[in-house]
Short mmCIF file of N, CA and C in Angstrom, two decimals:
data_model
loop_
_atom_site.label_atom_id
_atom_site.label_comp_id
_atom_site.label_asym_id
_atom_site.label_seq_id
_atom_site.Cartn_x
_atom_site.Cartn_y
_atom_site.Cartn_z
N MET A 1241 72.39 -30.87 61.79
CA MET A 1241 71.75 -29.82 62.54
C MET A 1241 72.05 -28.46 61.89
N LEU A 1242 73.29 -28.24 61.54
CA LEU A 1242 73.67 -27.00 60.89
C LEU A 1242 72.95 -26.86 59.55
N PHE A 1243 72.81 -27.96 58.81
CA PHE A 1243 72.10 -27.95 57.53
C PHE A 1243 70.65 -27.53 57.73
N VAL A 1244 69.98 -28.06 58.75
CA VAL A 1244 68.58 -27.73 59.03
C VAL A 1244 68.47 -26.25 59.40
N ALA A 1245 69.38 -25.73 60.21
CA ALA A 1245 69.35 -24.32 60.59
C ALA A 1245 69.56 -23.44 59.36
N ALA A 1246 70.51 -23.82 58.51
CA ALA A 1246 70.77 -23.04 57.31
C ALA A 1246 69.56 -23.08 56.38
N PHE A 1247 68.90 -24.22 56.25
CA PHE A 1247 67.73 -24.34 55.41
C PHE A 1247 66.60 -23.46 55.94
N ASN A 1248 66.40 -23.46 57.25
CA ASN A 1248 65.35 -22.63 57.84
C ASN A 1248 65.60 -21.15 57.57
N VAL A 1249 66.84 -20.71 57.70
CA VAL A 1249 67.16 -19.31 57.42
C VAL A 1249 66.90 -19.01 55.95
N GLN A 1250 67.35 -19.92 55.07
CA GLN A 1250 67.14 -19.73 53.64
C GLN A 1250 65.65 -19.75 53.30
N ALA A 1251 64.90 -20.63 53.91
CA ALA A 1251 63.46 -20.70 53.66
C ALA A 1251 62.78 -19.42 54.10
N GLN A 1252 63.19 -18.89 55.26
CA GLN A 1252 62.60 -17.64 55.73
C GLN A 1252 62.91 -16.51 54.78
N GLU A 1253 64.14 -16.47 54.26
CA GLU A 1253 64.51 -15.43 53.30
C GLU A 1253 63.68 -15.56 52.04
N THR A 1254 63.47 -16.79 51.56
CA THR A 1254 62.68 -17.03 50.36
C THR A 1254 61.25 -16.57 50.58
N VAL A 1255 60.67 -16.92 51.72
CA VAL A 1255 59.30 -16.49 52.03
C VAL A 1255 59.25 -14.97 52.08
N SER A 1256 60.25 -14.37 52.71
CA SER A 1256 60.30 -12.92 52.80
C SER A 1256 60.39 -12.29 51.41
N GLN A 1257 61.25 -12.85 50.55
CA GLN A 1257 61.40 -12.34 49.19
C GLN A 1257 60.11 -12.53 48.41
N GLU A 1258 59.45 -13.69 48.55
CA GLU A 1258 58.19 -13.93 47.85
C GLU A 1258 57.13 -12.96 48.34
N THR A 1259 57.09 -12.73 49.63
CA THR A 1259 56.11 -11.81 50.18
C THR A 1259 56.34 -10.41 49.62
N GLU A 1260 57.60 -10.00 49.55
CA GLU A 1260 57.93 -8.68 49.00
C GLU A 1260 57.56 -8.62 47.52
N ALA A 1261 57.85 -9.69 46.79
CA ALA A 1261 57.50 -9.73 45.36
C ALA A 1261 55.98 -9.68 45.18
N GLU A 1262 55.27 -10.39 46.05
CA GLU A 1262 53.80 -10.38 45.98
C GLU A 1262 53.27 -8.97 46.29
N LYS A 1263 53.86 -8.30 47.27
CA LYS A 1263 53.45 -6.94 47.60
C LYS A 1263 53.67 -6.00 46.42
N GLN A 1264 54.84 -6.13 45.77
CA GLN A 1264 55.14 -5.29 44.62
C GLN A 1264 54.19 -5.59 43.46
N LYS A 1265 53.88 -6.86 43.26
CA LYS A 1265 52.96 -7.25 42.19
C LYS A 1265 51.57 -6.66 42.47
N ARG A 1266 51.13 -6.75 43.71
CA ARG A 1266 49.81 -6.19 44.08
C ARG A 1266 49.80 -4.68 43.89
N ALA A 1267 50.87 -4.02 44.29
CA ALA A 1267 50.94 -2.57 44.13
C ALA A 1267 50.86 -2.20 42.65
N MET A 1268 51.57 -2.92 41.80
CA MET A 1268 51.54 -2.65 40.36
C MET A 1268 50.14 -2.90 39.78
N GLU A 1269 49.49 -3.96 40.24
CA GLU A 1269 48.13 -4.25 39.77
C GLU A 1269 47.17 -3.13 40.17
N LEU A 1270 47.28 -2.68 41.42
CA LEU A 1270 46.40 -1.61 41.89
C LEU A 1270 46.66 -0.31 41.14
N MET A 1271 47.93 -0.01 40.90
CA MET A 1271 48.26 1.25 40.21
C MET A 1271 47.79 1.25 38.76
N SER A 1272 47.56 0.06 38.20
CA SER A 1272 47.10 0.00 36.81
C SER A 1272 45.58 0.18 36.68
N ILE A 1273 44.87 0.19 37.81
CA ILE A 1273 43.42 0.39 37.77
C ILE A 1273 43.11 1.84 37.47
N LYS A 1274 42.23 2.07 36.52
CA LYS A 1274 41.84 3.43 36.13
C LYS A 1274 41.04 4.06 37.27
N VAL A 1275 41.46 5.24 37.69
CA VAL A 1275 40.74 6.00 38.71
C VAL A 1275 39.78 6.93 37.99
N ASP A 1276 38.53 6.95 38.43
CA ASP A 1276 37.52 7.82 37.83
C ASP A 1276 37.87 9.27 38.16
N MET A 1277 38.27 10.01 37.12
CA MET A 1277 38.76 11.36 37.34
C MET A 1277 38.44 12.20 36.10
N THR A 1278 38.01 13.43 36.33
CA THR A 1278 37.74 14.36 35.25
C THR A 1278 38.87 15.38 35.18
N VAL A 1279 39.52 15.47 34.01
CA VAL A 1279 40.66 16.37 33.84
C VAL A 1279 40.43 17.24 32.61
N ASP A 1280 40.78 18.50 32.72
CA ASP A 1280 40.67 19.44 31.60
C ASP A 1280 41.78 19.10 30.59
N THR A 1281 41.40 18.39 29.52
CA THR A 1281 42.39 17.96 28.53
C THR A 1281 42.79 19.08 27.57
N ASP A 1282 42.18 20.26 27.71
CA ASP A 1282 42.68 21.42 26.96
C ASP A 1282 43.96 21.95 27.60
N LEU A 1283 44.12 21.68 28.91
CA LEU A 1283 45.30 22.14 29.64
C LEU A 1283 46.32 21.04 29.91
N PHE A 1284 45.83 19.79 30.06
CA PHE A 1284 46.69 18.67 30.44
C PHE A 1284 46.61 17.56 29.41
N MET A 1285 47.76 16.99 29.09
CA MET A 1285 47.85 15.87 28.16
C MET A 1285 47.94 14.57 28.97
N GLN A 1286 47.17 13.56 28.58
CA GLN A 1286 47.20 12.28 29.27
C GLN A 1286 48.45 11.50 28.84
N VAL A 1287 49.22 11.02 29.84
CA VAL A 1287 50.42 10.22 29.54
C VAL A 1287 50.28 8.77 30.00
N THR A 1288 49.43 8.53 30.98
CA THR A 1288 49.03 7.18 31.39
C THR A 1288 47.56 7.31 31.77
N PRO A 1289 46.87 6.19 32.00
CA PRO A 1289 45.44 6.31 32.35
C PRO A 1289 45.14 7.20 33.54
N ASN A 1290 46.09 7.36 34.46
CA ASN A 1290 45.85 8.16 35.67
C ASN A 1290 46.81 9.33 35.84
N THR A 1291 47.55 9.69 34.79
CA THR A 1291 48.53 10.76 34.89
C THR A 1291 48.38 11.72 33.72
N TYR A 1292 48.34 13.01 34.05
CA TYR A 1292 48.19 14.07 33.06
C TYR A 1292 49.25 15.12 33.32
N VAL A 1293 49.83 15.67 32.25
CA VAL A 1293 50.87 16.68 32.42
C VAL A 1293 50.63 17.89 31.53
N SER A 1294 51.23 18.97 31.95
CA SER A 1294 51.28 20.19 31.17
C SER A 1294 52.75 20.57 31.11
N GLU A 1295 53.24 20.90 29.94
CA GLU A 1295 54.66 21.22 29.82
C GLU A 1295 54.98 22.65 30.20
N SER A 1296 54.11 23.58 29.83
CA SER A 1296 54.37 24.98 30.15
C SER A 1296 53.06 25.67 30.50
N PRO A 1297 52.84 25.97 31.75
CA PRO A 1297 53.73 25.77 32.89
C PRO A 1297 53.81 24.29 33.24
N LYS A 1298 54.84 23.92 34.00
CA LYS A 1298 54.99 22.54 34.44
C LYS A 1298 53.91 22.24 35.47
N ALA A 1299 53.09 21.23 35.17
CA ALA A 1299 52.03 20.84 36.09
C ALA A 1299 51.70 19.37 35.87
N VAL A 1300 51.26 18.69 36.93
CA VAL A 1300 50.96 17.27 36.87
C VAL A 1300 49.70 17.00 37.69
N ILE A 1301 48.86 16.12 37.17
CA ILE A 1301 47.72 15.58 37.91
C ILE A 1301 47.89 14.07 37.87
N MET A 1302 47.84 13.43 39.04
CA MET A 1302 48.03 11.99 39.11
C MET A 1302 47.14 11.39 40.19
N ALA A 1303 46.58 10.23 39.91
CA ALA A 1303 45.81 9.50 40.92
C ALA A 1303 46.22 8.03 40.84
N MET A 1304 46.12 7.34 41.95
CA MET A 1304 46.43 5.92 41.96
C MET A 1304 45.82 5.25 43.18
N ILE A 1305 45.63 3.97 43.06
CA ILE A 1305 45.17 3.16 44.18
C ILE A 1305 46.41 2.53 44.78
N VAL A 1306 46.55 2.65 46.09
CA VAL A 1306 47.73 2.12 46.77
C VAL A 1306 47.32 1.06 47.79
N PRO A 1307 48.20 0.04 47.98
CA PRO A 1307 47.89 -1.04 48.92
C PRO A 1307 48.22 -0.66 50.36
N GLU A 1308 47.50 0.32 50.87
CA GLU A 1308 47.71 0.79 52.24
C GLU A 1308 46.37 0.99 52.92
N THR A 1309 46.30 0.66 54.20
CA THR A 1309 45.12 1.02 54.96
C THR A 1309 45.15 2.53 55.15
N TYR A 1310 44.03 3.10 55.47
CA TYR A 1310 43.95 4.55 55.68
C TYR A 1310 44.90 4.98 56.79
N GLU A 1311 44.94 4.24 57.87
CA GLU A 1311 45.80 4.59 59.00
C GLU A 1311 47.28 4.49 58.63
N ASN A 1312 47.66 3.45 57.88
CA ASN A 1312 49.06 3.33 57.45
C ASN A 1312 49.43 4.46 56.50
N ALA A 1313 48.53 4.81 55.59
CA ALA A 1313 48.78 5.90 54.65
C ALA A 1313 48.97 7.21 55.42
N LYS A 1314 48.14 7.41 56.41
CA LYS A 1314 48.24 8.62 57.24
C LYS A 1314 49.60 8.69 57.93
N ALA A 1315 50.02 7.58 58.52
CA ALA A 1315 51.32 7.54 59.21
C ALA A 1315 52.46 7.79 58.23
N LYS A 1316 52.40 7.21 57.05
CA LYS A 1316 53.47 7.39 56.06
C LYS A 1316 53.53 8.83 55.56
N LEU A 1317 52.37 9.45 55.36
CA LEU A 1317 52.36 10.84 54.90
C LEU A 1317 52.92 11.78 55.96
N GLU A 1318 52.80 11.38 57.21
CA GLU A 1318 53.30 12.24 58.28
C GLU A 1318 54.78 12.05 58.54
N SER A 1319 55.35 10.91 58.09
CA SER A 1319 56.73 10.64 58.47
C SER A 1319 57.69 10.45 57.30
N ASN A 1320 57.23 10.07 56.15
CA ASN A 1320 58.13 9.75 55.03
C ASN A 1320 58.21 10.88 54.02
N LEU A 1321 58.59 12.05 54.46
CA LEU A 1321 58.66 13.19 53.57
C LEU A 1321 60.10 13.47 53.15
N PRO A 1322 60.28 13.77 51.87
CA PRO A 1322 61.64 14.13 51.43
C PRO A 1322 62.09 15.43 52.11
N ALA A 1323 63.36 15.54 52.35
CA ALA A 1323 63.91 16.73 53.03
C ALA A 1323 63.64 18.00 52.24
N GLU A 1324 63.60 17.91 50.92
CA GLU A 1324 63.41 19.10 50.10
C GLU A 1324 61.94 19.55 50.00
N PHE A 1325 61.03 18.79 50.63
CA PHE A 1325 59.61 19.15 50.60
C PHE A 1325 59.27 19.96 51.85
N GLU A 1326 58.84 21.20 51.64
CA GLU A 1326 58.46 22.07 52.75
C GLU A 1326 56.94 22.03 52.91
N VAL A 1327 56.49 21.44 54.02
CA VAL A 1327 55.06 21.29 54.29
C VAL A 1327 54.47 22.65 54.67
N LYS A 1328 53.40 23.02 54.01
CA LYS A 1328 52.68 24.27 54.33
C LYS A 1328 51.48 23.98 55.23
N ASP A 1329 50.81 22.84 54.97
CA ASP A 1329 49.62 22.48 55.75
C ASP A 1329 49.40 20.98 55.60
N LYS A 1330 48.90 20.35 56.66
CA LYS A 1330 48.58 18.92 56.57
C LYS A 1330 47.59 18.56 57.66
N GLY A 1331 46.92 17.45 57.46
CA GLY A 1331 45.97 16.97 58.46
C GLY A 1331 44.86 16.16 57.82
N GLU A 1332 43.73 16.13 58.49
CA GLU A 1332 42.54 15.46 57.97
C GLU A 1332 41.44 16.49 57.87
N LYS A 1333 40.57 16.31 56.89
CA LYS A 1333 39.43 17.18 56.75
C LYS A 1333 38.34 16.46 55.96
N MET A 1334 37.16 17.02 55.99
CA MET A 1334 36.06 16.52 55.18
C MET A 1334 36.09 17.26 53.86
N MET A 1335 35.97 16.52 52.78
CA MET A 1335 35.95 17.10 51.45
C MET A 1335 34.88 16.35 50.65
N ASN A 1336 33.90 17.07 50.18
CA ASN A 1336 32.78 16.46 49.44
C ASN A 1336 32.12 15.34 50.25
N GLY A 1337 32.08 15.50 51.57
CA GLY A 1337 31.47 14.51 52.44
C GLY A 1337 32.33 13.29 52.73
N VAL A 1338 33.61 13.37 52.38
CA VAL A 1338 34.53 12.24 52.57
C VAL A 1338 35.69 12.71 53.44
N LYS A 1339 36.07 11.87 54.43
CA LYS A 1339 37.24 12.20 55.26
C LYS A 1339 38.49 11.88 54.45
N VAL A 1340 39.38 12.88 54.34
CA VAL A 1340 40.62 12.70 53.59
C VAL A 1340 41.81 13.17 54.42
N ILE A 1341 42.94 12.59 54.13
CA ILE A 1341 44.21 13.07 54.63
C ILE A 1341 44.71 14.02 53.54
N PHE A 1342 45.24 15.16 53.94
CA PHE A 1342 45.74 16.09 52.92
C PHE A 1342 47.08 16.67 53.35
N MET A 1343 47.81 17.12 52.36
CA MET A 1343 49.07 17.78 52.62
C MET A 1343 49.34 18.74 51.46
N THR A 1344 49.77 19.93 51.80
CA THR A 1344 50.19 20.88 50.77
C THR A 1344 51.61 21.32 51.11
N GLY A 1345 52.36 21.64 50.08
CA GLY A 1345 53.72 22.06 50.32
C GLY A 1345 54.40 22.54 49.06
N VAL A 1346 55.67 22.85 49.21
CA VAL A 1346 56.48 23.38 48.11
C VAL A 1346 57.77 22.58 48.05
N SER A 1347 58.20 22.29 46.82
CA SER A 1347 59.48 21.60 46.63
C SER A 1347 60.15 22.15 45.38
N LYS A 1348 61.40 21.79 45.22
CA LYS A 1348 62.14 22.17 44.02
C LYS A 1348 62.49 20.91 43.26
N ALA A 1349 62.26 20.96 41.94
CA ALA A 1349 62.61 19.84 41.09
C ALA A 1349 63.17 20.39 39.79
N GLN A 1350 64.37 19.98 39.44
CA GLN A 1350 65.02 20.41 38.21
C GLN A 1350 65.02 21.93 38.06
N GLY A 1351 65.30 22.63 39.14
CA GLY A 1351 65.38 24.07 39.11
C GLY A 1351 64.05 24.80 39.11
N THR A 1352 62.96 24.07 39.25
CA THR A 1352 61.62 24.67 39.24
C THR A 1352 61.00 24.51 40.62
N THR A 1353 60.39 25.57 41.13
CA THR A 1353 59.68 25.49 42.40
C THR A 1353 58.25 25.05 42.12
N ILE A 1354 57.82 24.02 42.83
CA ILE A 1354 56.54 23.36 42.58
C ILE A 1354 55.66 23.42 43.82
N ASN A 1355 54.40 23.84 43.63
CA ASN A 1355 53.37 23.72 44.67
C ASN A 1355 52.76 22.34 44.53
N SER A 1356 52.63 21.62 45.63
CA SER A 1356 52.08 20.26 45.59
C SER A 1356 50.93 20.11 46.57
N THR A 1357 49.96 19.32 46.15
CA THR A 1357 48.84 18.96 47.02
C THR A 1357 48.64 17.46 46.91
N VAL A 1358 48.47 16.80 48.05
CA VAL A 1358 48.24 15.36 48.09
C VAL A 1358 46.98 15.11 48.91
N TYR A 1359 46.12 14.26 48.38
CA TYR A 1359 44.93 13.81 49.11
C TYR A 1359 44.95 12.30 49.16
N CYS A 1360 44.49 11.74 50.24
CA CYS A 1360 44.37 10.30 50.39
C CYS A 1360 43.02 10.00 51.00
N LEU A 1361 42.28 9.10 50.37
CA LEU A 1361 40.99 8.70 50.92
C LEU A 1361 40.88 7.19 50.93
N LYS A 1362 40.14 6.70 51.92
CA LYS A 1362 39.96 5.26 52.07
C LYS A 1362 39.12 4.74 50.91
N ARG A 1363 39.59 3.66 50.30
CA ARG A 1363 38.85 3.00 49.21
C ARG A 1363 38.11 1.78 49.76
N ASP A 1364 38.84 0.95 50.52
CA ASP A 1364 38.26 -0.19 51.22
C ASP A 1364 39.17 -0.48 52.41
N ALA A 1365 38.99 -1.63 53.05
CA ALA A 1365 39.75 -1.92 54.28
C ALA A 1365 41.27 -1.96 54.05
N ASP A 1366 41.70 -2.33 52.83
CA ASP A 1366 43.12 -2.52 52.57
C ASP A 1366 43.74 -1.57 51.56
N THR A 1367 42.94 -0.69 50.97
CA THR A 1367 43.49 0.20 49.94
C THR A 1367 42.98 1.63 50.10
N CYS A 1368 43.76 2.54 49.55
CA CYS A 1368 43.40 3.96 49.52
C CYS A 1368 43.56 4.48 48.10
N THR A 1369 42.88 5.57 47.82
CA THR A 1369 43.09 6.29 46.58
C THR A 1369 43.91 7.53 46.92
N MET A 1370 45.00 7.72 46.19
CA MET A 1370 45.86 8.89 46.38
C MET A 1370 45.67 9.80 45.17
N PHE A 1371 45.60 11.09 45.43
CA PHE A 1371 45.55 12.10 44.38
C PHE A 1371 46.69 13.07 44.62
N MET A 1372 47.43 13.40 43.56
CA MET A 1372 48.50 14.37 43.66
C MET A 1372 48.35 15.40 42.56
N GLY A 1373 48.44 16.65 42.94
CA GLY A 1373 48.42 17.74 41.97
C GLY A 1373 49.61 18.63 42.21
N MET A 1374 50.34 18.92 41.15
CA MET A 1374 51.55 19.74 41.28
C MET A 1374 51.55 20.79 40.17
N SER A 1375 51.93 22.01 40.53
CA SER A 1375 52.03 23.06 39.52
C SER A 1375 53.19 23.98 39.84
N GLU A 1376 53.80 24.44 38.80
CA GLU A 1376 54.91 25.38 38.92
C GLU A 1376 54.43 26.64 39.63
N VAL A 1377 55.23 27.15 40.56
CA VAL A 1377 54.89 28.39 41.24
C VAL A 1377 54.75 29.48 40.18
N GLY A 1378 53.66 30.24 40.25
CA GLY A 1378 53.41 31.30 39.28
C GLY A 1378 52.57 30.84 38.09
N ALA A 1379 52.16 29.58 38.08
CA ALA A 1379 51.32 29.08 36.98
C ALA A 1379 49.99 29.83 36.98
N ASP A 1380 49.45 30.00 35.80
CA ASP A 1380 48.15 30.66 35.65
C ASP A 1380 47.12 29.97 36.54
N LYS A 1381 46.24 30.74 37.11
CA LYS A 1381 45.22 30.23 38.03
C LYS A 1381 44.37 29.12 37.40
N LYS A 1382 44.21 29.12 36.08
CA LYS A 1382 43.38 28.09 35.45
C LYS A 1382 43.98 26.70 35.63
N TYR A 1383 45.30 26.59 35.78
CA TYR A 1383 45.94 25.29 36.03
C TYR A 1383 45.67 24.83 37.45
N VAL A 1384 45.77 25.75 38.39
CA VAL A 1384 45.47 25.43 39.79
C VAL A 1384 43.99 25.04 39.92
N ASP A 1385 43.12 25.78 39.25
CA ASP A 1385 41.68 25.46 39.28
C ASP A 1385 41.42 24.09 38.66
N ALA A 1386 42.13 23.76 37.58
CA ALA A 1386 41.95 22.46 36.93
C ALA A 1386 42.42 21.32 37.84
N ILE A 1387 43.50 21.54 38.58
CA ILE A 1387 43.98 20.54 39.54
C ILE A 1387 42.94 20.35 40.64
N ASN A 1388 42.40 21.45 41.17
CA ASN A 1388 41.38 21.36 42.22
C ASN A 1388 40.12 20.66 41.72
N ALA A 1389 39.71 20.95 40.49
CA ALA A 1389 38.52 20.30 39.91
C ALA A 1389 38.77 18.80 39.75
N ALA A 1390 39.97 18.42 39.32
CA ALA A 1390 40.29 16.99 39.18
C ALA A 1390 40.25 16.30 40.54
N ALA A 1391 40.81 16.97 41.56
CA ALA A 1391 40.77 16.40 42.92
C ALA A 1391 39.33 16.19 43.37
N ASN A 1392 38.49 17.19 43.13
CA ASN A 1392 37.08 17.06 43.51
C ASN A 1392 36.36 15.96 42.75
N SER A 1393 36.80 15.67 41.54
CA SER A 1393 36.18 14.59 40.77
C SER A 1393 36.56 13.20 41.31
N VAL A 1394 37.73 13.12 41.95
CA VAL A 1394 38.19 11.86 42.53
C VAL A 1394 37.60 11.66 43.92
N ILE A 1395 37.52 12.74 44.69
CA ILE A 1395 37.07 12.64 46.08
C ILE A 1395 35.56 12.85 46.13
N LYS A 1396 34.88 11.73 46.21
CA LYS A 1396 33.40 11.76 46.27
C LYS A 1396 32.93 10.51 46.98
N LYS A 1397 31.70 10.61 47.48
CA LYS A 1397 31.12 9.46 48.19
C LYS A 1397 30.83 8.33 47.23
#
């Protein structure tokens, strides 16, 4: 009897571990999908298919597909924020005819103050597309404009 109980607990742990491994595998597969995005490559260098950076000023443009429903993504964006991230604005809005979750804020990373913008839009019943744009406070307006243009290229019907 004790052996059967121990086996059941072990089997449940194995199923749980497999499920977690499957979730991680799916997340990695989704993140490897190229997101259709237009980025000013005169300002940003591509480092992965969906990530672009600028070294000076420090700025990043990133997009990815995540294994979350729109509602789950919304809940996570509202509750799973790092303590060092100061939210300036958040909510839902229409952008280019698409309902998106958005958040803007400021954080510090490696001694640099960063303005951040996050957008999330529904891709299908089980996935969302996330867009993140970050730029060093005081960056030339052309970098902020390039981040906004990239966001607009991702968020479309």
